[in-house]
Every structure is written in C-alpha cells, then in structure tokens.
XYZ file of C-alpha atoms in Angstrom:
588
model
C -18.961 -25.750 -51.940
C -15.352 -26.955 -51.818
C -13.852 -26.993 -48.318
C -10.257 -27.582 -47.307
C -11.368 -30.366 -44.954
C -14.703 -31.897 -43.962
C -16.978 -30.554 -41.294
C -16.562 -33.270 -38.661
C -19.685 -35.063 -37.430
C -19.880 -37.492 -34.518
C -21.449 -38.167 -31.148
C -18.682 -38.624 -28.527
C -16.975 -35.224 -28.481
C -15.324 -32.520 -30.559
C -12.272 -30.322 -29.924
C -11.213 -27.561 -32.310
C -8.234 -25.313 -31.678
C -5.425 -23.345 -33.270
C -2.904 -26.211 -32.920
C -3.345 -29.879 -33.749
C -1.450 -31.035 -30.647
C -3.779 -29.091 -28.362
C -6.840 -30.506 -30.112
C -5.505 -34.049 -29.858
C -4.623 -33.580 -26.186
C -8.118 -32.345 -25.427
C -9.625 -35.270 -27.303
C -7.479 -37.649 -25.243
C -9.244 -36.393 -22.124
C -12.631 -37.132 -23.685
C -11.459 -40.591 -24.694
C -10.477 -41.411 -21.109
C -13.921 -40.383 -19.849
C -13.406 -36.722 -19.084
C -15.835 -33.999 -20.075
C -15.543 -30.880 -22.230
C -14.105 -28.875 -19.334
C -11.326 -31.405 -18.690
C -10.549 -31.403 -22.417
C -10.394 -27.610 -22.614
C -7.992 -27.386 -19.666
C -5.639 -29.985 -21.140
C -5.720 -28.220 -24.521
C -5.177 -24.846 -22.851
C -2.005 -25.915 -21.070
C -0.663 -27.565 -24.231
C -1.226 -24.312 -26.125
C 1.021 -22.572 -23.570
C 3.818 -24.942 -24.620
C 3.393 -25.299 -28.378
C 2.395 -21.686 -29.160
C 4.718 -19.760 -26.800
C 4.769 -16.769 -29.136
C 1.007 -16.461 -28.740
C 0.242 -17.326 -25.102
C 1.780 -18.591 -21.891
C 1.277 -19.120 -18.146
C 1.975 -15.407 -17.619
C -0.968 -14.425 -19.802
C -4.749 -14.449 -19.598
C -7.806 -16.339 -20.870
C -11.501 -15.433 -20.941
C -13.638 -18.580 -20.960
C -17.296 -18.907 -21.926
C -18.985 -22.150 -20.899
C -22.277 -23.941 -20.726
C -22.724 -26.727 -18.172
C -25.404 -29.149 -19.313
C -25.937 -30.640 -15.864
C -27.355 -27.524 -14.219
C -27.968 -25.359 -17.280
C -25.463 -22.723 -16.192
C -23.929 -20.431 -18.805
C -21.040 -18.432 -17.383
C -17.916 -16.416 -18.050
C -14.654 -17.155 -16.277
C -12.993 -13.746 -16.439
C -9.386 -14.898 -16.554
C -8.024 -11.411 -17.214
C -5.683 -10.374 -14.430
C -5.735 -6.754 -13.228
C -3.079 -4.079 -13.064
C -0.741 -4.333 -10.076
C -1.720 -2.375 -6.967
C 1.272 -0.089 -7.466
C 0.286 0.785 -11.054
C -0.954 4.372 -11.162
C -1.039 6.899 -13.969
C 1.243 9.207 -11.980
C 3.791 6.402 -11.583
C 4.066 6.008 -15.358
C 3.947 9.743 -16.036
C 6.795 10.284 -13.573
C 8.844 7.961 -15.774
C 8.207 10.242 -18.759
C 5.736 7.882 -20.434
C 2.609 8.895 -22.373
C 1.664 5.299 -23.238
C 2.202 2.084 -21.349
C 5.116 0.380 -23.118
C 4.093 -2.499 -25.356
C 6.724 -4.833 -23.863
C 8.616 -5.209 -20.631
C 7.955 -5.116 -16.920
C 5.652 -2.088 -16.909
C 3.270 -3.819 -19.324
C 2.620 -6.794 -17.037
C -0.730 -7.490 -15.385
C -1.397 -10.258 -12.877
C -1.286 -13.605 -14.745
C -4.882 -14.761 -15.029
C -4.684 -17.805 -17.297
C -3.548 -20.475 -14.840
C -6.184 -19.653 -12.232
C -8.894 -19.489 -14.891
C -8.022 -22.973 -16.174
C -7.863 -24.287 -12.602
C -11.224 -22.699 -11.812
C -12.768 -24.350 -14.880
C -11.345 -27.722 -13.826
C -12.361 -27.333 -10.185
C -15.953 -26.158 -10.703
C -16.920 -28.114 -13.819
C -14.360 -30.818 -14.600
C -14.047 -34.425 -13.476
C -10.365 -35.317 -13.914
C -7.460 -34.444 -11.613
C -4.922 -31.726 -12.281
C -2.054 -34.232 -12.759
C -4.126 -35.944 -15.453
C -4.893 -32.809 -17.472
C -1.409 -31.257 -17.154
C 0.433 -34.418 -18.243
C 0.375 -33.702 -22.013
C 1.767 -30.192 -21.499
C 4.579 -31.534 -19.292
C 5.413 -34.133 -21.927
C 5.608 -31.647 -24.809
C 7.631 -29.150 -22.753
C 10.140 -31.823 -21.696
C 10.305 -34.060 -24.773
C 9.792 -31.412 -27.431
C 7.487 -30.333 -30.219
C 8.105 -29.072 -33.776
C 8.698 -25.332 -34.105
C 5.974 -23.725 -36.142
C 7.184 -21.425 -38.938
C 5.494 -18.560 -37.074
C 7.545 -19.331 -33.936
C 10.749 -19.132 -35.963
C 9.667 -15.864 -37.581
C 8.697 -14.338 -34.240
C 11.969 -15.281 -32.563
C 13.883 -13.882 -35.544
C 12.215 -10.482 -35.122
C 13.364 -10.226 -31.498
C 16.672 -12.122 -31.687
C 18.739 -8.955 -31.308
C 16.605 -7.862 -28.349
C 17.188 -11.251 -26.738
C 20.936 -11.205 -27.387
C 21.464 -7.638 -26.193
C 18.940 -7.196 -23.408
C 17.028 -10.374 -22.494
C 19.681 -13.079 -21.877
C 17.271 -15.552 -20.252
C 15.149 -15.513 -23.424
C 18.238 -15.868 -25.590
C 19.297 -18.947 -23.622
C 15.955 -20.657 -24.167
C 15.022 -19.603 -27.697
C 18.189 -18.831 -29.683
C 20.579 -21.294 -31.290
C 24.022 -19.821 -32.001
C 22.437 -16.389 -31.744
C 19.680 -17.066 -34.287
C 16.117 -18.330 -34.352
C 15.678 -22.103 -34.657
C 14.458 -23.209 -38.083
C 10.871 -24.228 -38.669
C 10.369 -27.847 -37.772
C 13.218 -27.939 -35.256
C 12.495 -29.756 -31.992
C 11.863 -27.201 -29.252
C 11.898 -28.055 -25.575
C 11.374 -26.023 -22.413
C 12.626 -28.178 -19.531
C 12.326 -25.373 -16.971
C 8.650 -24.890 -17.831
C 8.208 -28.663 -17.641
C 9.697 -28.521 -14.132
C 7.322 -25.690 -13.182
C 4.304 -27.672 -14.359
C 5.639 -30.791 -12.616
C 5.948 -28.943 -9.310
C 2.332 -27.807 -9.646
C 1.320 -31.382 -10.473
C 3.290 -32.746 -7.521
C 1.609 -30.254 -5.200
C -1.771 -31.455 -6.443
C -0.748 -35.088 -6.122
C 0.118 -34.758 -2.436
C -3.345 -33.414 -1.538
C -6.281 -35.616 -0.611
C -9.030 -35.437 -3.213
C -9.440 -33.869 -6.662
C -10.540 -30.402 -5.567
C -7.954 -30.207 -2.801
C -5.316 -31.086 -5.390
C -6.446 -28.295 -7.701
C -6.310 -25.832 -4.799
C -2.821 -27.036 -3.910
C -1.652 -26.352 -7.475
C -3.304 -22.919 -7.312
C -1.536 -22.114 -4.041
C 1.826 -23.209 -5.456
C 1.377 -20.815 -8.370
C -0.291 -17.802 -6.754
C 1.009 -17.990 -3.190
C 4.049 -20.219 -3.531
C 7.206 -20.624 -5.591
C 5.809 -19.117 -8.818
C 4.540 -15.909 -7.181
C 7.790 -15.539 -5.266
C 9.884 -15.892 -8.424
C 7.697 -13.356 -10.260
C 8.022 -10.880 -7.394
C 11.811 -11.211 -7.382
C 12.081 -10.898 -11.157
C 9.974 -7.728 -11.178
C 12.800 -6.003 -9.311
C 15.058 -6.464 -12.353
C 15.215 -3.521 -14.766
C 14.310 -4.699 -18.272
C 14.625 -2.970 -21.659
C 11.237 -2.234 -23.249
C 9.927 -0.457 -26.353
C 10.540 2.955 -24.783
C 14.231 2.241 -25.389
C 14.913 2.366 -21.645
C 15.196 -0.125 -18.803
C 12.360 -0.255 -16.272
C 11.624 -2.326 -13.186
C 8.211 -3.876 -12.762
C 5.376 -3.045 -10.385
C 3.902 -6.507 -9.881
C 4.448 -8.234 -6.536
C 3.869 -11.668 -5.070
C 1.001 -10.140 -3.084
C -0.706 -9.077 -6.340
C -0.804 -12.745 -7.327
C -1.963 -13.858 -3.886
C -4.920 -11.466 -4.091
C -6.193 -12.828 -7.421
C -9.069 -15.247 -7.959
C -10.915 -15.622 -11.236
C -14.352 -13.961 -11.197
C -17.249 -16.134 -12.378
C -19.659 -13.772 -14.122
C -22.980 -13.716 -15.901
C -22.402 -13.375 -19.637
C -23.872 -10.652 -21.772
C -26.468 -11.994 -24.201
C -28.202 -10.740 -27.337
C -31.047 -12.325 -29.364
C -30.734 -12.407 -33.139
C -32.804 -14.381 -35.685
C -33.600 -17.269 -33.342
C -30.120 -17.338 -31.825
C -29.019 -16.053 -28.434
C -25.351 -15.047 -28.487
C -23.334 -14.942 -25.254
C -20.243 -12.767 -24.795
C -18.015 -11.382 -22.043
C -18.719 -8.078 -20.341
C -17.191 -4.725 -21.351
C -13.836 -5.457 -19.686
C -13.420 -7.273 -23.004
C -14.563 -6.199 -26.438
C -17.230 -8.938 -26.515
C -20.222 -6.563 -26.425
C -19.086 -5.105 -29.753
C -20.131 -8.383 -31.401
C -23.629 -7.939 -29.987
C -23.839 -4.299 -31.023
C -22.845 -5.190 -34.571
C -25.765 -7.624 -34.598
C -28.058 -4.931 -33.190
C -27.092 -2.630 -36.050
C -27.283 -5.355 -38.706
C -30.730 -6.405 -37.481
C -32.121 -3.592 -39.613
C -30.938 -5.198 -42.858
C -32.118 -8.248 -44.780
C -28.710 -9.881 -44.950
C -30.155 -13.162 -46.234
C -30.784 -11.472 -49.582
C -27.158 -10.303 -49.943
C -24.299 -12.256 -51.483
C -21.736 -12.667 -48.644
C -18.961 -12.305 -51.243
C -20.518 -9.172 -52.714
C -19.860 -5.466 -52.084
C -23.266 -4.705 -50.542
C -22.764 -7.270 -47.783
C -19.184 -6.236 -47.019
C -19.945 -2.499 -47.094
C -22.942 -2.887 -44.791
C -21.077 -5.038 -42.258
C -18.002 -2.802 -42.263
C -19.913 0.441 -41.795
C -21.904 -1.054 -38.905
C -18.686 -2.387 -37.404
C -17.174 1.107 -37.439
C -20.072 2.444 -35.390
C -19.941 -0.375 -32.833
C -16.168 -0.116 -32.443
C -16.405 3.662 -32.029
C -18.678 3.065 -29.054
C -16.171 0.522 -27.743
C -13.490 3.209 -27.788
C -15.657 5.740 -25.985
C -17.418 3.631 -23.343
C -15.916 0.184 -22.622
C -13.907 -0.531 -19.481
C -13.825 -2.691 -16.368
C -17.402 -2.459 -14.972
C -15.992 -2.771 -11.445
C -14.570 0.717 -12.002
C -16.754 2.425 -14.621
C -20.442 2.554 -15.498
C -20.770 1.163 -19.024
C -24.209 1.886 -20.582
C -24.572 -1.588 -22.099
C -28.352 -1.736 -21.968
C -28.630 1.389 -24.086
C -25.738 0.459 -26.381
C -27.588 -2.745 -27.313
C -31.102 -1.289 -27.403
C -33.164 -1.191 -30.589
C -33.908 2.520 -30.233
C -30.253 3.491 -29.901
C -29.115 1.315 -32.797
C -31.963 2.451 -35.042
C -30.575 5.963 -34.667
C -26.998 4.823 -35.162
C -27.934 2.817 -38.256
C -29.136 6.011 -39.945
C -25.473 7.084 -40.103
C -24.631 4.273 -42.524
C -24.381 5.724 -45.998
C -23.547 4.549 -49.484
C -19.875 5.445 -49.155
C -17.165 4.618 -46.640
C -17.193 6.911 -43.644
C -13.852 8.419 -42.655
C -14.608 9.529 -39.087
C -14.649 7.787 -35.720
C -18.231 8.488 -34.600
C -19.255 7.215 -31.172
C -22.818 7.873 -30.116
C -24.275 9.457 -26.965
C -26.065 6.683 -25.053
C -28.378 8.109 -22.381
C -27.216 11.540 -23.442
C -23.620 10.925 -22.383
C -21.060 12.906 -24.347
C -18.422 10.559 -25.784
C -14.835 11.040 -24.766
C -12.043 9.611 -26.856
C -8.379 9.484 -25.850
C -5.721 11.723 -27.268
C -3.271 9.351 -28.917
C 0.348 10.234 -28.233
C 3.135 9.468 -30.672
C 5.266 6.741 -29.062
C 9.028 6.829 -28.889
C 11.560 4.012 -28.918
C 11.875 0.757 -30.815
C 9.060 -1.682 -31.480
C 10.638 -5.152 -31.328
C 8.010 -7.529 -30.003
C 5.468 -4.808 -29.291
C 1.738 -4.902 -29.794
C -0.628 -7.749 -30.553
C 0.987 -10.556 -32.567
C -1.755 -10.543 -35.161
C -2.435 -9.576 -38.764
C -0.964 -6.133 -39.273
C -2.613 -3.142 -40.894
C -1.334 -4.074 -44.350
C -2.881 -7.526 -44.141
C 0.436 -9.298 -43.609
C 0.220 -12.253 -41.237
C 2.585 -12.069 -38.260
C 0.785 -14.718 -36.214
C -1.908 -14.151 -33.625
C -3.066 -15.557 -30.302
C -4.891 -18.858 -29.591
C -8.376 -20.310 -29.387
C -10.053 -23.580 -28.380
C -13.655 -24.819 -28.560
C -14.985 -28.063 -27.070
C -18.342 -29.869 -26.945
C -19.033 -33.283 -25.440
C -21.846 -35.817 -25.744
C -23.663 -34.400 -22.714
C -23.851 -30.972 -24.358
C -21.204 -29.213 -22.252
C -19.588 -26.362 -24.210
C -16.375 -24.355 -23.809
C -15.079 -21.450 -25.860
C -11.773 -19.923 -24.725
C -9.242 -17.478 -26.146
C -5.880 -17.816 -24.344
C -3.357 -15.056 -24.946
C -0.572 -12.990 -23.395
C 2.706 -13.985 -21.831
C 4.171 -14.156 -25.323
C 7.855 -14.970 -25.637
C 8.300 -11.516 -27.212
C 6.398 -9.642 -24.476
C 8.869 -9.975 -21.610
C 12.053 -11.862 -20.737
C 11.777 -15.459 -19.636
C 11.838 -15.745 -15.836
C 14.834 -18.072 -15.408
C 13.399 -20.164 -12.560
C 10.020 -20.641 -14.283
C 10.567 -20.959 -18.042
C 7.893 -18.444 -19.056
C 7.426 -14.695 -19.522
C 5.007 -12.246 -17.984
C 2.396 -10.625 -20.202
C 2.006 -7.179 -21.700
C -1.765 -6.615 -21.479
C -1.383 -3.387 -19.467
C -0.480 -1.680 -22.759
C -4.244 -1.513 -23.370
C -4.714 1.006 -20.559
C -4.631 4.732 -21.240
C -2.419 7.088 -19.215
C -5.039 9.800 -19.588
C -7.334 10.483 -16.640
C -11.084 10.051 -16.841
C -11.418 7.513 -19.670
C -13.306 4.233 -19.196
C -10.085 2.350 -19.974
C -7.729 4.601 -17.969
C -5.160 2.828 -15.821
C -5.984 2.253 -12.153
C -4.591 -0.126 -9.519
C -6.444 -3.437 -9.488
C -8.370 -2.601 -12.670
C -8.658 -4.986 -15.615
C -7.531 -3.660 -18.998
C -10.187 -3.536 -21.718
C -8.921 -6.598 -23.516
C -9.663 -7.733 -27.079
C -10.082 -11.417 -26.182
C -13.608 -12.479 -27.032
C -14.804 -16.110 -27.173
C -18.394 -16.792 -28.241
C -21.276 -19.133 -27.404
C -24.706 -19.265 -29.025
C -28.012 -21.008 -28.362
C -30.419 -21.790 -31.207
C -34.140 -21.934 -30.494
C -33.359 -21.944 -26.781
C -30.923 -24.890 -26.825
C -27.103 -24.718 -26.471
C -25.810 -24.958 -30.009
C -22.476 -23.355 -30.957
C -19.067 -22.397 -29.532
C -16.740 -20.417 -31.776
C -14.014 -17.811 -31.952
C -10.677 -16.749 -33.319
C -7.437 -15.105 -32.325
C -6.654 -11.718 -33.803
C -6.825 -8.686 -31.497
C -9.267 -6.046 -32.706
C -10.251 -8.244 -35.636
C -11.653 -11.075 -33.500
C -15.209 -9.751 -33.390
C -15.080 -9.003 -37.105
C -13.885 -12.410 -38.324
C -16.076 -14.381 -35.906
C -19.046 -12.229 -36.897
C -18.547 -13.252 -40.528
C -18.589 -16.932 -39.588
C -21.812 -16.407 -37.648
C -23.537 -14.389 -40.388
C -22.601 -16.873 -43.108
C -23.899 -19.736 -40.986
C -27.133 -17.974 -40.001
C -28.064 -16.169 -43.217
C -26.342 -18.114 -45.990
C -26.779 -21.619 -44.593
C -23.095 -22.439 -44.804
C -21.889 -25.220 -42.534
C -19.120 -24.516 -40.041
C -16.259 -25.516 -42.329
C -17.691 -23.639 -45.299
C -18.066 -20.481 -43.212
C -14.505 -20.771 -41.892
C -12.993 -21.458 -45.318
C -14.845 -18.565 -46.960
C -12.830 -15.426 -47.777
C -12.599 -12.893 -44.955
C -12.172 -9.145 -44.458
C -11.685 -6.628 -41.672
C -11.641 -2.900 -41.076
C -8.607 -1.097 -39.632
C -10.586 2.152 -39.367
C -10.613 2.520 -35.572
C -7.612 2.872 -33.211
C -5.717 -0.302 -32.415
C -6.020 -1.539 -28.851
C -2.267 -2.170 -28.820
C 0.861 -0.057 -28.734
C 1.336 2.246 -30.633
C -2.490 2.629 -30.979
C -2.529 3.360 -34.706
C -5.627 3.770 -36.853
C -6.140 3.755 -40.610
C -9.397 5.529 -41.505
C -11.400 3.827 -44.272
C -8.835 1.017 -44.583
C -10.411 -2.324 -45.444
C -8.273 -5.468 -45.677
C -9.690 -8.276 -47.824
C -8.395 -11.649 -48.902
C -7.546 -11.908 -52.588
C -10.151 -14.635 -53.152
C -12.930 -12.055 -53.329
C -14.142 -11.323 -56.860
C -12.323 -8.498 -58.598
C -15.692 -6.819 -59.172
C -16.348 -6.773 -55.423
C -12.974 -5.187 -54.682
C -13.441 -2.618 -57.451
C -16.887 -1.609 -56.178
C -15.669 -1.286 -52.590
C -12.949 1.076 -53.783
C -15.513 3.055 -55.755
C -17.473 3.476 -52.516
C -14.450 5.057 -50.845
C -12.912 2.139 -48.972
C -9.098 2.105 -48.928
C -8.867 -1.546 -49.890
C -5.725 -3.543 -49.158
C -5.739 -6.963 -50.788
C -3.979 -9.546 -48.636
C -3.024 -13.129 -49.289
C -5.951 -15.368 -50.158
C -5.651 -17.385 -46.945
C -4.438 -14.897 -44.350
C -7.212 -13.461 -42.180
C -8.287 -15.197 -38.993
C -7.849 -18.600 -37.397
C -11.443 -19.478 -36.618
C -12.654 -22.668 -35.034
C -16.110 -23.857 -34.007
C -18.023 -26.778 -32.509
C -21.768 -27.394 -32.321
C -24.476 -29.762 -31.134
C -27.484 -29.837 -33.422
C -31.110 -30.689 -32.802
C -30.358 -34.036 -34.491
C -28.016 -34.859 -31.602
C -24.889 -34.881 -33.760
C -21.783 -33.018 -32.671
C -19.926 -31.046 -35.339
C -16.594 -29.251 -35.565
C -14.480 -27.255 -37.967
C -11.146 -25.464 -37.884
C -9.217 -22.993 -39.946
C -6.686 -24.023 -42.607
C -4.922 -20.633 -42.549
C -1.439 -21.015 -41.114
C -1.624 -24.799 -41.623
C -1.779 -25.683 -37.934
C -5.354 -25.368 -36.626
C -7.294 -28.611 -36.432
C -10.585 -30.073 -35.287
C -10.754 -33.630 -33.996
C -13.637 -35.746 -32.790
C -15.675 -38.861 -33.254
C-alpha cells in the first residue's frame, strides 16, 4: 500500500505530533538522555507557541502514560474546573441559556501547565529550564506562521480590532492577519516562560525547581495577572461584554489529579482511556458494540464496515450525551455502559439503514435525560471547537503528541484550549484564557450541568493500548467530537486489517455528525456522514442508499492522527498524519 511517508522504525525513541517543530524538540530531549516524559513536556510547551490557534498555557491537556520502571499506567487529568463563582444562576441572571463560546465567562482554570509540570516532576529526569528552552526560543526568535494560523486570525481580525486590542497588537499586521509563512514571535510569552524558568533555576534540586515554576504560575505573577484581567469586561459571542469569574485563588487551589485509567479488552488488546469527565469511555463502548461483529471479514473501505461502525458510534455517543460528567460530582454507570449484556441489547438496535434518532439506553434501569438545546444569540467569531466543521471543511483543530522511548515509557497527550480566538491576550502574559466552560449545560440536573469546581465533560481523549499484556501503542488525534471516531478507525484498521501505523493513518477517513456537538452552539445533523473523497464511488452510493446523508469532503481533510509503538521485536515505530502538511514523526 502506498503511504505518504514511511512508518519509522528504530530503537532509541520516537516522537509523533501535530507540528514538526514540537516533534523535533521532543526528540532533542531524548537525544540528550531524557526519557519519553521529558520529551513530551518539551513538545507540549512548543505546541503552545507554534500552534497558538489550537492550544496555549491557558488551556488544558489530558495525558495518558505508562511508566516502564514501575509498571504504572495513569491519567494526568489536566482539565481545570469551573471557577468557584460559576453557578447556573449566575449565568441565567445575565440572560444566558448557553455558556458563551468565547470570552471571560467561558474560562475554566488553566490545567495544561500544571499537568505538564506534574508529568515532568513525577516521571521525568530533566530540569524545567532544560525542557522549556525550545519553547522560549521559538516564542522569542520566531517560527513560520502556518496557513491555518493565518486563516484563523483572519476570521477574528475584526473582533480583535474592535473589541480585543491586546490580541490585535500581537496578531495583526496593519489590521490584517499575517500571511502564511511569515515569522511570528511572542516576546511577552517568551518572558513569561523565562520567568518560570528563572524561578525553577533559583531552587535547589530538580523537583524543587519544578515546584517553584508551578508556584510562580499558580500562586504567583501569572495567577495575579489572570485575576486582574478577569475584572475586565470582554465582548463574547453573546454580542455583549462580560467580566470573568475566575480568580487567583481558583488557580491556587488547583493541582492535577493523577487517576486510574479506564480500560477495555478487545481482541488481545487492552485499551486505556480517561474517565467520563472526558469522552474517552465512548471509544471503549464503541469497541464493546463492535465486538459482536466479525470486522476482519469486512473491507475497511466498503459500505458494510462504515455503516456498522457509524451506527455503533451513534449509540455510544448517545450514551455519552445522557450519562457522562465529572465523576467527582455525578455517578456515571461506566461498568454497565461497557458490559457485554448492556451492549448486546444496544447492538440489536443497529439496522440495515441509517438511524435518525438520538437513542441513549437505560443502564441499570436509569431513564436517560438529554438537554434541551437552546438557540444561541449573537455572533460566532472564534466560537466553538476549531475543528472540521459539519460540512467537512477543515478549519484547523487542536493538538496531539505521542512519545515512546527505548525503555518502553509511553505518553499520549492531547493539548487544547487557550486558543488565540477564545479570549483576548492577557497583556502581561502573552496568552489567552480558554473557553472549555462552553461544554457545560445551564440546565439543572444533567450529568454535565455547570457547578463550581466541576470539570466540564471535555472531548479531549488520548489513547494507550497494550497487546498481549505488554505496553504497545500510544495514539490519538485532535478534532473535538470526532476524536474517538478517527482514532477508532486507526485502531480497527491496525487490529483487523493488519495495516501498519502509517497505512492506517493515511487511509481515507469518515465521521458522523449525528449527535449534538459538544461546543457552542451545540448543533446536530441527524444521519449526516462526512467522508473523504478517496472512498470508492460505489461505497458512497451505497451509504446514501442506506439513508446516510453523505457529505463528501476533500480527500485529505479528516483528522490529524499520530501514533507510536513498541513491538514484541523490540523495535520502536512511529507515524504521523500528512493532512494539513505539518504533522510529523521523528525518531531513530
């Protein structure tokens, strides 16, 4: 099978991410003797610089890891919670039915920086000044603007000029977006990183240095600047100006939880995902439903395969809508949702034609409750997830990085939030707050209803898998609600069709837009199926005959997958996505 690039094979280390500079920076840490965790942290901070439209220090990152030394497999839940002042009544009193998709009211506590620091502190070997150095260099000396950065800035240029002057100062040139390829710098962000590095450098010892950087961010100058900026009224997608609710104390209270991952066994593999504060369990439930089919006999480019996967996905995502939320606040019936008995019954709902309803089940006899979706008001500049839209048009997406080293340490992480289009740049810091609170509902009694200190039910969903009991694969993709559809296709092609990592990534992709979006304005498109144009015309025709509302997108438009593995032969492997012409795997 032709692939756009080789599947890399080596024995020192592999880094695959959504930007070549992040991959190279992570590999530099391996070359200097660091481990996979050091490499992931360096790559993660570089992604905050070179993909500012897709993630930033004000955002979040869930991290799945396996530590070879002690055999630990864990989740670092780098999703910050809602501020303590964030209540449903507070938003309702402002005349809001949905949390705005941009602006101060959409901000949660920034979780990404502490998550990366926690990974470095608990599992890494290098110092914070060492791993942050590449990010400081790119922020100060510059990097080439991706075409997607230019397009994103262009969509919000008027918003910047009219309402967000600090963002206009950083990102606009003579009132317009910089052209693709232009050198971008962010000297204020470089200064912020340098202050964190300096704080670490004055401490005695590696771990003390990491804690000093953490204190500077969450209890020092960064938290103070965020608290002050939250007092400023900012224009958001409601068409009105609102002050924020986040305070310096909200940041001071935050530490990244280290959690046991969810796991599910499938055809000799054990897949690990985040808990139901993310959408990760939906990947496992799709496998539980698909376990009743002999997928190895189906052509992965054929209509039977696509129809079966899509109809099972609809059922799993319907349960996500009805039951997922922060398990610190709600009882999510995960054991039942992943049980064979429950999914045998759910599988009986899959028919020969495309279903047009959203049909959650009743695990343990619970009646499902779905939100009432309000029609939003106001403009939409910068709102929602920067991902592939419902028509299949690529607008960008978030970020992802996977790392494996010679010792068999694995990392899979999906950084997101704090996009340049989510909130104005904080002038003293050089970055924006996030907008993840838009994933809460302002309706009482739902698993994902807003509450102070509660984590939103995010879409970020990295993946790890063991094969025959041994750590084997780290993989994932950006893409909002589509993440656990595109990454599932990689996994199924690898497991059932024997495709190597690069073949599975290069293969044509599809996704369903049937269920409500997790992002403002929470739209759904029943029966809609987006496919890349590289699928055979006969496949597309048959899917339409079965009732799918098929939208044919560009041939290389869906997903930005990456993956790394360590096989039973001892070789390390890696692959990355050619879509968007920026993702890259490196290794030797």
